[in-house]
């Protein structure tokens, strides 16, 4: 079945007890045992599993073409589970423009536990030079945040697998509608479901989807269930509900982002637009090759300094000056000040999460804000 159909039907069943067309929300934390002491429905206690979480994990696995999925209480909890699944002393290679929250997590929580190098993953030779006998994981994030740089998933996987190294891809920006890393050879996909999958800026969550149910995956599920960083049944319910419209929401996000990127590129106040769907993007051909669409995120550099960039972000009326992404409402942010003092993000960069408002209104709003320069 196609992804639009899977998004609606993979995690939905008609409830046999009530004939409700939408799966019920099960809040119970505990489940009755059978006469023989077993749990024939597969549920015993809600940290271990819950019907809404199982349905969410079912649809996530289907959307990414994986064997199984594990849902978490945040994207960072999903990322932390991956890092915790490796033996102490394992060497991890991650992109030098990795999502700052996970980069900080590695540097502060895993300092002394794992060894890590943050490198330019778009350069094949740099990657080869950093592989050690202890390297266990290569973390990919593509398109990257906020520079929209692409990593060639097939190529990294090919190099990694020659050395028996696992590849995990943070697919938050692209979503399964825009990119299918498992089909390109990645071993696992990570999502912050807080973003496009949730889609309405009203829940926090994360997920891992595996290509194979192997020993590594067993370890991941063990950390999920014993560590307990699980989403509530209510969050799973809303997320499953949001995912039903994900394919159609993404069409709108991509359509608007493409037109906004083209508009921005023509403005005299704009130095550069970073969007994988523009022929001017330095990796446009890679985008065409490995992505199914160009996504709903873009960044642009204004001709000006940090202060002027901030002024643009606070002069919009439709775009809200706020961090995060993937919701139906458009957001704009001055990324360098969000990331903090050690950021390498250019001070004149504004990151935009293009929402589902009418494109004419979005362009008019940005046009007005740019005229403040
Ligand atoms: C937001 C985000 C995360 C972290 O997810 P949370 O849900 O905030 O914990 C990880 N990677 C990317 C690319 C993100 O945008």
mmCIF file of C-alpha atoms and ligand atoms in Angstrom, residues 73-77 99 101-102 139 141 143 145 170 172-173 190-195 204-206 324-325 351, ligand 1:
data_model
loop_
_atom_site.group_PDB
_atom_site.id
_atom_site.type_symbol
_atom_site.label_atom_id
_atom_site.label_comp_id
_atom_site.label_asym_id
_atom_site.label_seq_id
_atom_site.Cartn_x
_atom_site.Cartn_y
_atom_site.Cartn_z
ATOM 1 C CA UNK A 73 8.869 10.830 25.428
ATOM 2 C CA UNK A 74 11.087 13.128 23.321
ATOM 3 C CA UNK A 75 13.451 13.109 20.384
ATOM 4 C CA UNK A 76 16.357 13.526 22.775
ATOM 5 C CA UNK A 77 15.228 10.462 24.758
ATOM 6 C CA UNK A 99 21.117 19.129 16.120
ATOM 7 C CA UNK A 101 20.445 19.456 21.683
ATOM 8 C CA UNK A 102 21.859 16.022 20.842
ATOM 9 C CA UNK A 139 25.058 9.368 13.158
ATOM 10 C CA UNK A 141 21.292 14.126 10.071
ATOM 11 C CA UNK A 143 19.042 17.707 5.691
ATOM 12 C CA UNK A 145 19.764 21.907 10.962
ATOM 13 C CA UNK A 170 17.891 11.558 12.171
ATOM 14 C CA UNK A 172 13.186 14.669 11.554
ATOM 15 C CA UNK A 173 13.567 17.355 8.870
ATOM 16 C CA UNK A 190 15.381 8.533 14.586
ATOM 17 C CA UNK A 191 12.614 11.138 14.781
ATOM 18 C CA UNK A 192 11.700 14.010 16.982
ATOM 19 C CA UNK A 193 7.948 13.438 16.610
ATOM 20 C CA UNK A 194 7.547 16.838 18.267
ATOM 21 C CA UNK A 195 8.035 18.260 14.777
ATOM 22 C CA UNK A 204 6.728 16.296 22.607
ATOM 23 C CA UNK A 205 7.892 12.887 21.469
ATOM 24 C CA UNK A 206 10.538 10.811 19.770
ATOM 25 C CA UNK A 324 11.002 24.419 16.727
ATOM 26 C CA UNK A 325 9.437 23.367 13.443
ATOM 27 C CA UNK A 351 15.589 29.622 9.865
HETATM 28 C C1 LIG B 1 13.934 18.822 17.766
HETATM 29 C C2 LIG B 1 14.956 17.925 17.193
HETATM 30 C C3 LIG B 1 15.534 16.897 17.967
HETATM 31 C C4 LIG B 1 15.216 16.696 19.432
HETATM 32 O O1 LIG B 1 13.885 16.365 19.664
HETATM 33 P P1 LIG B 1 13.053 16.789 20.986
HETATM 34 O O2 LIG B 1 11.700 16.231 20.711
HETATM 35 O O3 LIG B 1 13.121 18.263 21.120
HETATM 36 O O4 LIG B 1 13.724 16.119 22.157
HETATM 37 C C5 LIG B 1 16.465 16.075 17.339
HETATM 38 N N1 LIG B 1 16.823 16.251 16.047
HETATM 39 C C6 LIG B 1 16.294 17.230 15.291
HETATM 40 C C7 LIG B 1 16.719 17.376 13.876
HETATM 41 C C8 LIG B 1 15.349 18.095 15.834
HETATM 42 O O5 LIG B 1 14.844 19.086 15.071
#
